[in-house]
Tab-separated table of N, CA and C in Angstrom:
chain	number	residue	atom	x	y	z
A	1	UNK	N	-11.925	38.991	-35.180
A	1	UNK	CA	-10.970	38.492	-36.142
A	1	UNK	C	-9.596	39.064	-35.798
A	2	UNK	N	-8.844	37.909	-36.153
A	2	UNK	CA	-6.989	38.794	-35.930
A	2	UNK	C	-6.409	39.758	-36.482
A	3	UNK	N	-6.091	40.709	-35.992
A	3	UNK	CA	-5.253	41.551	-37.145
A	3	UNK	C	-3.876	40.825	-37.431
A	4	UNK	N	-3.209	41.377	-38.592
A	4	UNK	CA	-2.323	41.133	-39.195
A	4	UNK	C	-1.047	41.153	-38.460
A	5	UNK	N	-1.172	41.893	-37.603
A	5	UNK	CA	-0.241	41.787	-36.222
A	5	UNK	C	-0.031	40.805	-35.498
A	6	UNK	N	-1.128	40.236	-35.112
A	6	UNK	CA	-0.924	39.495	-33.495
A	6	UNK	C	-0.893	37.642	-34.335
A	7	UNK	N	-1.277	37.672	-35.848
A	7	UNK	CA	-0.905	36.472	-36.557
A	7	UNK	C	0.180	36.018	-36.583
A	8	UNK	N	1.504	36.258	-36.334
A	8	UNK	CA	2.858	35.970	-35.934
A	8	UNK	C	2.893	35.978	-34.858
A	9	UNK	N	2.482	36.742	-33.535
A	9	UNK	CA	2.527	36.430	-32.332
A	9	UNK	C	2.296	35.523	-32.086
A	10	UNK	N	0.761	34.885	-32.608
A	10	UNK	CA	0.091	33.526	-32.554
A	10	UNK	C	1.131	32.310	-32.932
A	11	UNK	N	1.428	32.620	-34.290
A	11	UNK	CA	1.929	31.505	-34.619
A	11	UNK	C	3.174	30.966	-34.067
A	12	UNK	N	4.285	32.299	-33.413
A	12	UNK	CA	5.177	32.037	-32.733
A	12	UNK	C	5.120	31.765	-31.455
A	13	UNK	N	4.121	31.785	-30.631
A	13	UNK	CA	3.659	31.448	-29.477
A	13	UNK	C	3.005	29.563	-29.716
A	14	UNK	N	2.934	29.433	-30.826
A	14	UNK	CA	2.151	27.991	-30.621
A	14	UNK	C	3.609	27.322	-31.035
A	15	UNK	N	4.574	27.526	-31.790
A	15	UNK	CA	5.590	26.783	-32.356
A	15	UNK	C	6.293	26.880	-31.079
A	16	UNK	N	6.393	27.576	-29.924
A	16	UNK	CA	7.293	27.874	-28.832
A	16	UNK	C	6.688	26.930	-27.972
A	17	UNK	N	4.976	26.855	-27.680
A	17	UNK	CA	4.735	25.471	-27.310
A	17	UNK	C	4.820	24.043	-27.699
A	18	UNK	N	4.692	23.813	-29.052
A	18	UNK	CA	5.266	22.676	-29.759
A	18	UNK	C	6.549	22.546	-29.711
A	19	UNK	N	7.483	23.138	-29.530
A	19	UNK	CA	8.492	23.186	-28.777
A	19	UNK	C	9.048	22.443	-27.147
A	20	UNK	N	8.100	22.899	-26.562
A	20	UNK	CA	8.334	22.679	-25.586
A	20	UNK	C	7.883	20.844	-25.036
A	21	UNK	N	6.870	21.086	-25.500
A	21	UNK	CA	6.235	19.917	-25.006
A	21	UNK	C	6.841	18.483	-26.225
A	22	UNK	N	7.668	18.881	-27.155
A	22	UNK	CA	8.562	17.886	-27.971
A	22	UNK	C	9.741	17.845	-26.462
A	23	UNK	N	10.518	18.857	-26.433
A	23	UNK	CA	11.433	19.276	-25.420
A	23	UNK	C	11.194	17.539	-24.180
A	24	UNK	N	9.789	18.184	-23.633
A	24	UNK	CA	9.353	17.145	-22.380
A	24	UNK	C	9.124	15.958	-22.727
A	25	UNK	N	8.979	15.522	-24.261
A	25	UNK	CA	8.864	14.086	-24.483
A	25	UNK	C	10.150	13.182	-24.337
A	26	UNK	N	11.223	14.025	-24.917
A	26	UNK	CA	12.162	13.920	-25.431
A	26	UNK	C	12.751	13.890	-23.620
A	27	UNK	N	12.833	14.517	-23.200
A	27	UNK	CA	13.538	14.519	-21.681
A	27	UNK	C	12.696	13.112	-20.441
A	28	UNK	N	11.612	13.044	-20.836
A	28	UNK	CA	10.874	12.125	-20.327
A	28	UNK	C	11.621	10.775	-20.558
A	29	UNK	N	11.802	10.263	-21.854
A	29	UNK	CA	12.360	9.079	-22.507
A	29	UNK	C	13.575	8.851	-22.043
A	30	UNK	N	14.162	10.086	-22.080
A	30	UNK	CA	16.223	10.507	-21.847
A	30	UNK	C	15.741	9.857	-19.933
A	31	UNK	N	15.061	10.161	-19.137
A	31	UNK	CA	15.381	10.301	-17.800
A	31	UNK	C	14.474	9.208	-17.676
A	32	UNK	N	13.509	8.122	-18.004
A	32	UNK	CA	12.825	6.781	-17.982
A	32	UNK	C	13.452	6.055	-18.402
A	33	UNK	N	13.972	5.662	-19.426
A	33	UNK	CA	14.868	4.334	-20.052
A	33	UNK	C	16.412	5.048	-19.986
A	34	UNK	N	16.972	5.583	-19.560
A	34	UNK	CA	18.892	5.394	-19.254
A	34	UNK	C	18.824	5.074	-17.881
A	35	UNK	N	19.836	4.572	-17.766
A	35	UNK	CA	20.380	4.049	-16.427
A	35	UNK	C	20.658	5.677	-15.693
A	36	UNK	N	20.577	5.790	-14.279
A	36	UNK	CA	20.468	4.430	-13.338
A	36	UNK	C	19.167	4.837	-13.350
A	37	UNK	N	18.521	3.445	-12.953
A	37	UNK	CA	17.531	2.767	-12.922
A	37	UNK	C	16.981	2.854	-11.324
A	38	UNK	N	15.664	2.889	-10.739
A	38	UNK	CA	15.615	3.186	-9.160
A	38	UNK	C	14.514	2.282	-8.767
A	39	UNK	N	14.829	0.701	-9.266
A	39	UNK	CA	13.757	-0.382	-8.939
A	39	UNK	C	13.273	0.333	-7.772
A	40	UNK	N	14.076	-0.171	-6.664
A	40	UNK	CA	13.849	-0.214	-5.032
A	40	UNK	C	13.109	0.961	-4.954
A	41	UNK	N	13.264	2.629	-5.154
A	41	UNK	CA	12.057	3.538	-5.019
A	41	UNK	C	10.724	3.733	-5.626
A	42	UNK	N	11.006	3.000	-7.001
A	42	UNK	CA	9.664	2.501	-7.791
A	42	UNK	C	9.101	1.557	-6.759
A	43	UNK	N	9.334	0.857	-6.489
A	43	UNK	CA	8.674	-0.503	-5.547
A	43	UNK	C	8.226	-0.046	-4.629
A	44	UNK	N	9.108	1.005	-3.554
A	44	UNK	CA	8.656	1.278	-2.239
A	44	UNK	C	7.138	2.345	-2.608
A	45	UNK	N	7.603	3.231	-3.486
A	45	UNK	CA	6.163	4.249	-4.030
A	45	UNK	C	5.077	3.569	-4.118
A	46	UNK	N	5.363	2.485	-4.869
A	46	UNK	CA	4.330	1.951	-5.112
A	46	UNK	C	3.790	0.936	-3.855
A	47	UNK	N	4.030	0.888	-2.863
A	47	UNK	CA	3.551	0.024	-2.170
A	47	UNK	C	3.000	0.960	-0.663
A	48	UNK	N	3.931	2.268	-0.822
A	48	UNK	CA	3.150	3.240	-0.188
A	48	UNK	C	2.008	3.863	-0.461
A	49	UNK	N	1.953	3.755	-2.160
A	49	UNK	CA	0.794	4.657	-2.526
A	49	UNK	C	-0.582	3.457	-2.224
A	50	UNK	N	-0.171	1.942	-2.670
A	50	UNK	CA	-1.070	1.159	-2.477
A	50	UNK	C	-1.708	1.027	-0.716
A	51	UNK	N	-0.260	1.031	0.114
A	51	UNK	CA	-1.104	0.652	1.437
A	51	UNK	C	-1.800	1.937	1.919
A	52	UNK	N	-1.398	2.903	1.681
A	52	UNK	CA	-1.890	4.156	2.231
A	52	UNK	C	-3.564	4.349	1.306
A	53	UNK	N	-4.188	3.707	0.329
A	53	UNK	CA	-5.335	3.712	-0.072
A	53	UNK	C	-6.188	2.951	0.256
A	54	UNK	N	-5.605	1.782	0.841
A	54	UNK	CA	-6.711	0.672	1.152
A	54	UNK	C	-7.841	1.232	1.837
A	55	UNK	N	-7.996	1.843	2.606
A	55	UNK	CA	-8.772	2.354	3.713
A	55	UNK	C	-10.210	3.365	2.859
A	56	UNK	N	-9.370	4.020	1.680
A	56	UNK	CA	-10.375	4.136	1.127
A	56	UNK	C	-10.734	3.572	0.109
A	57	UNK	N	-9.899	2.743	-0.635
A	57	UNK	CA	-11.135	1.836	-1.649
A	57	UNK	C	-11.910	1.147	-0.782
A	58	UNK	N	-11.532	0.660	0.245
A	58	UNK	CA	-12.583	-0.144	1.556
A	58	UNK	C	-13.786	0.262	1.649
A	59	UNK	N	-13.637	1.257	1.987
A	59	UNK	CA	-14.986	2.532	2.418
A	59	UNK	C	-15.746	2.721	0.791
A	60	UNK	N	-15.101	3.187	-0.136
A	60	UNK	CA	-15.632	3.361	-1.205
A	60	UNK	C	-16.641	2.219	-1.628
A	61	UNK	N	-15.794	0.831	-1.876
A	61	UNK	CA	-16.441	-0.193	-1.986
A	61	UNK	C	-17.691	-0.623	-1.390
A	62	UNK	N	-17.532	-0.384	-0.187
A	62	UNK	CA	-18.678	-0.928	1.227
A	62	UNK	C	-19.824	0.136	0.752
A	63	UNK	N	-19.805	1.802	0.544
A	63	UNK	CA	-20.495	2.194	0.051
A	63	UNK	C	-21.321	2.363	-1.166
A	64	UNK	N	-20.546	1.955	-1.667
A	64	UNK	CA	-21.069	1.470	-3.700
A	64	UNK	C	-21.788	0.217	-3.151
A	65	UNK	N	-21.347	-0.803	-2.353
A	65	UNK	CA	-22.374	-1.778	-2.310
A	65	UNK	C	-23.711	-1.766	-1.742
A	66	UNK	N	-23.577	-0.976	-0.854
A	66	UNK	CA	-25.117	-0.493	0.036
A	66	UNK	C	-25.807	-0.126	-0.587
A	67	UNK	N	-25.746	1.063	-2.004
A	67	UNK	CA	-25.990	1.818	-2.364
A	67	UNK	C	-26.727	0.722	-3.390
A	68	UNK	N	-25.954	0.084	-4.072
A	68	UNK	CA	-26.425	-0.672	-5.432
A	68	UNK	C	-27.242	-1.601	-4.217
A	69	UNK	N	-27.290	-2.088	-3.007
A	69	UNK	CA	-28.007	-2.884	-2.795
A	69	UNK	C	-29.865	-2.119	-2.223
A	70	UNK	N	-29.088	-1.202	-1.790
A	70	UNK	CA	-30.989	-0.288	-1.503
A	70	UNK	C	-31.605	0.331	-2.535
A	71	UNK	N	-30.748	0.010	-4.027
A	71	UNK	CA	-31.273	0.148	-5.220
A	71	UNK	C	-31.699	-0.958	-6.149
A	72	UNK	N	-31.173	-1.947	-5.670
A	72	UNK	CA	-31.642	-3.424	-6.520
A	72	UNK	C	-32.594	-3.533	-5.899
A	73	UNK	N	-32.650	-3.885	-4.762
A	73	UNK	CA	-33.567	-4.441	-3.600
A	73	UNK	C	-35.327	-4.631	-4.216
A	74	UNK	N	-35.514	-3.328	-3.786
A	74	UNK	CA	-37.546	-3.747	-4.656
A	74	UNK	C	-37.262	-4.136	-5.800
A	75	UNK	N	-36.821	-4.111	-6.845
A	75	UNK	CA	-37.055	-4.676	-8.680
A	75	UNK	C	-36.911	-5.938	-7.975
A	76	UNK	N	-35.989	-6.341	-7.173
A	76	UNK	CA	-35.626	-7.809	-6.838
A	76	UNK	C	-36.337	-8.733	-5.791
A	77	UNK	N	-37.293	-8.335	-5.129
A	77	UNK	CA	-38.353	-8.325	-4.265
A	77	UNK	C	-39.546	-8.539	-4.922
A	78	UNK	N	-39.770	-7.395	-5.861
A	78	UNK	CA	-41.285	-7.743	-6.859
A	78	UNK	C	-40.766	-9.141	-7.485
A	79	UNK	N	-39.939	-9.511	-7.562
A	79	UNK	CA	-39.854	-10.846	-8.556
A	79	UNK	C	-39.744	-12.238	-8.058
A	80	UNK	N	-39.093	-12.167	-6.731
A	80	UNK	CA	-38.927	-13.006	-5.461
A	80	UNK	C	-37.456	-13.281	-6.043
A	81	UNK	N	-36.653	-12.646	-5.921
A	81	UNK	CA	-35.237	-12.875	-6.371
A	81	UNK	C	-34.719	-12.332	-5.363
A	82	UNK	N	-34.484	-11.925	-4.017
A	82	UNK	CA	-33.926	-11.362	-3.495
A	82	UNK	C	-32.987	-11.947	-2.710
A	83	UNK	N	-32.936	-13.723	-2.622
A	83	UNK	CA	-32.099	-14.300	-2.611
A	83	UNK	C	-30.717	-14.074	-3.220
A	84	UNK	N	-30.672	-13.774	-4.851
A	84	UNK	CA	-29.969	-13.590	-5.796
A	84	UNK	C	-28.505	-12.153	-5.300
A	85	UNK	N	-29.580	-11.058	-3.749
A	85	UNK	CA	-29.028	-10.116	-4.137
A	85	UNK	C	-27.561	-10.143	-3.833
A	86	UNK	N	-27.116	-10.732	-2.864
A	86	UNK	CA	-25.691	-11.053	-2.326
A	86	UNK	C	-24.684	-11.129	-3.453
A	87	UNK	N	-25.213	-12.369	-4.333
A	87	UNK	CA	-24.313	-12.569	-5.524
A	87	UNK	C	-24.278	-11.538	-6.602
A	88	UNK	N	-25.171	-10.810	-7.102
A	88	UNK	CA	-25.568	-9.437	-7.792
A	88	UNK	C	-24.225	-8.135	-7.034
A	89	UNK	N	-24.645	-8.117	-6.254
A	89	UNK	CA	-23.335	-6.998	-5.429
A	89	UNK	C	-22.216	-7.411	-5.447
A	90	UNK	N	-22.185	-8.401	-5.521
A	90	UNK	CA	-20.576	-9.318	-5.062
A	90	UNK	C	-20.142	-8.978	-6.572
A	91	UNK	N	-20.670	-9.263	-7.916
A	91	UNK	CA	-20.519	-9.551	-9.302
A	91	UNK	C	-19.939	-8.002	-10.142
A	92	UNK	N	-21.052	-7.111	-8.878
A	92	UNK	CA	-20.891	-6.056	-9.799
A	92	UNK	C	-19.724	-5.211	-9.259
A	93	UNK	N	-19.652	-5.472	-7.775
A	93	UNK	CA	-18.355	-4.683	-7.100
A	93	UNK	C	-17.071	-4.683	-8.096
A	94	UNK	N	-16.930	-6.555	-7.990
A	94	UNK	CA	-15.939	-7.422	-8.720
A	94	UNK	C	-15.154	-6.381	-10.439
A	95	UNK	N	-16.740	-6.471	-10.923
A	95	UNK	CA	-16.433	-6.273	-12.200
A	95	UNK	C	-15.840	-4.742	-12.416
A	96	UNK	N	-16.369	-3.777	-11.583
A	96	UNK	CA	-15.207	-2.368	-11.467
A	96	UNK	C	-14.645	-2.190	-11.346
């Protein structure tokens, strides 16, 4: 339990963080919506961060599908559905 001491420490230590993090909302808003505005480095970021990932959602993908497919496979075999499985992987990749 607290002593009677460190109960103002506390409380002035949490108002100094509520503080702060009002502070960063408030500076966030001030430096996102005033001008100037930096379309062209928003755009380029974003098209670096996109091409520089492809390679691994690629890989990620290709592996989530193998994976869901050497796991469908027998349930889909005992039933004679295994025709079905192509479109099943394709559906479920899709839908993530």
């Amino acid at each position: 339990m607290a002593s009677n001491i460190e109960a103002p420490n506390r409380i002035s230590r949490m108002l100094l963080n509520l503080y702060d993090v009002f502070q960063f909302i408030g500076r966030f808003f001030k430096e996102g919506f005033l001008p100037p505005y930096e379309g062209k480095e928003l755009m380029k970021q974003c098209y670096d961060i996109g091409y520089k990932s492809l390679a691994l959602i690629s890989l990620t993908g290709f592996i989530t599908g193998v994976v869901f497919t050497k796991q469908s496979r027998p349930s889909l075999a005992e039933f004679g559905a295994t025709s079905w499985l192509p479109s099943l992987v394709g559906i479920a990749l899709l839908r993530t």
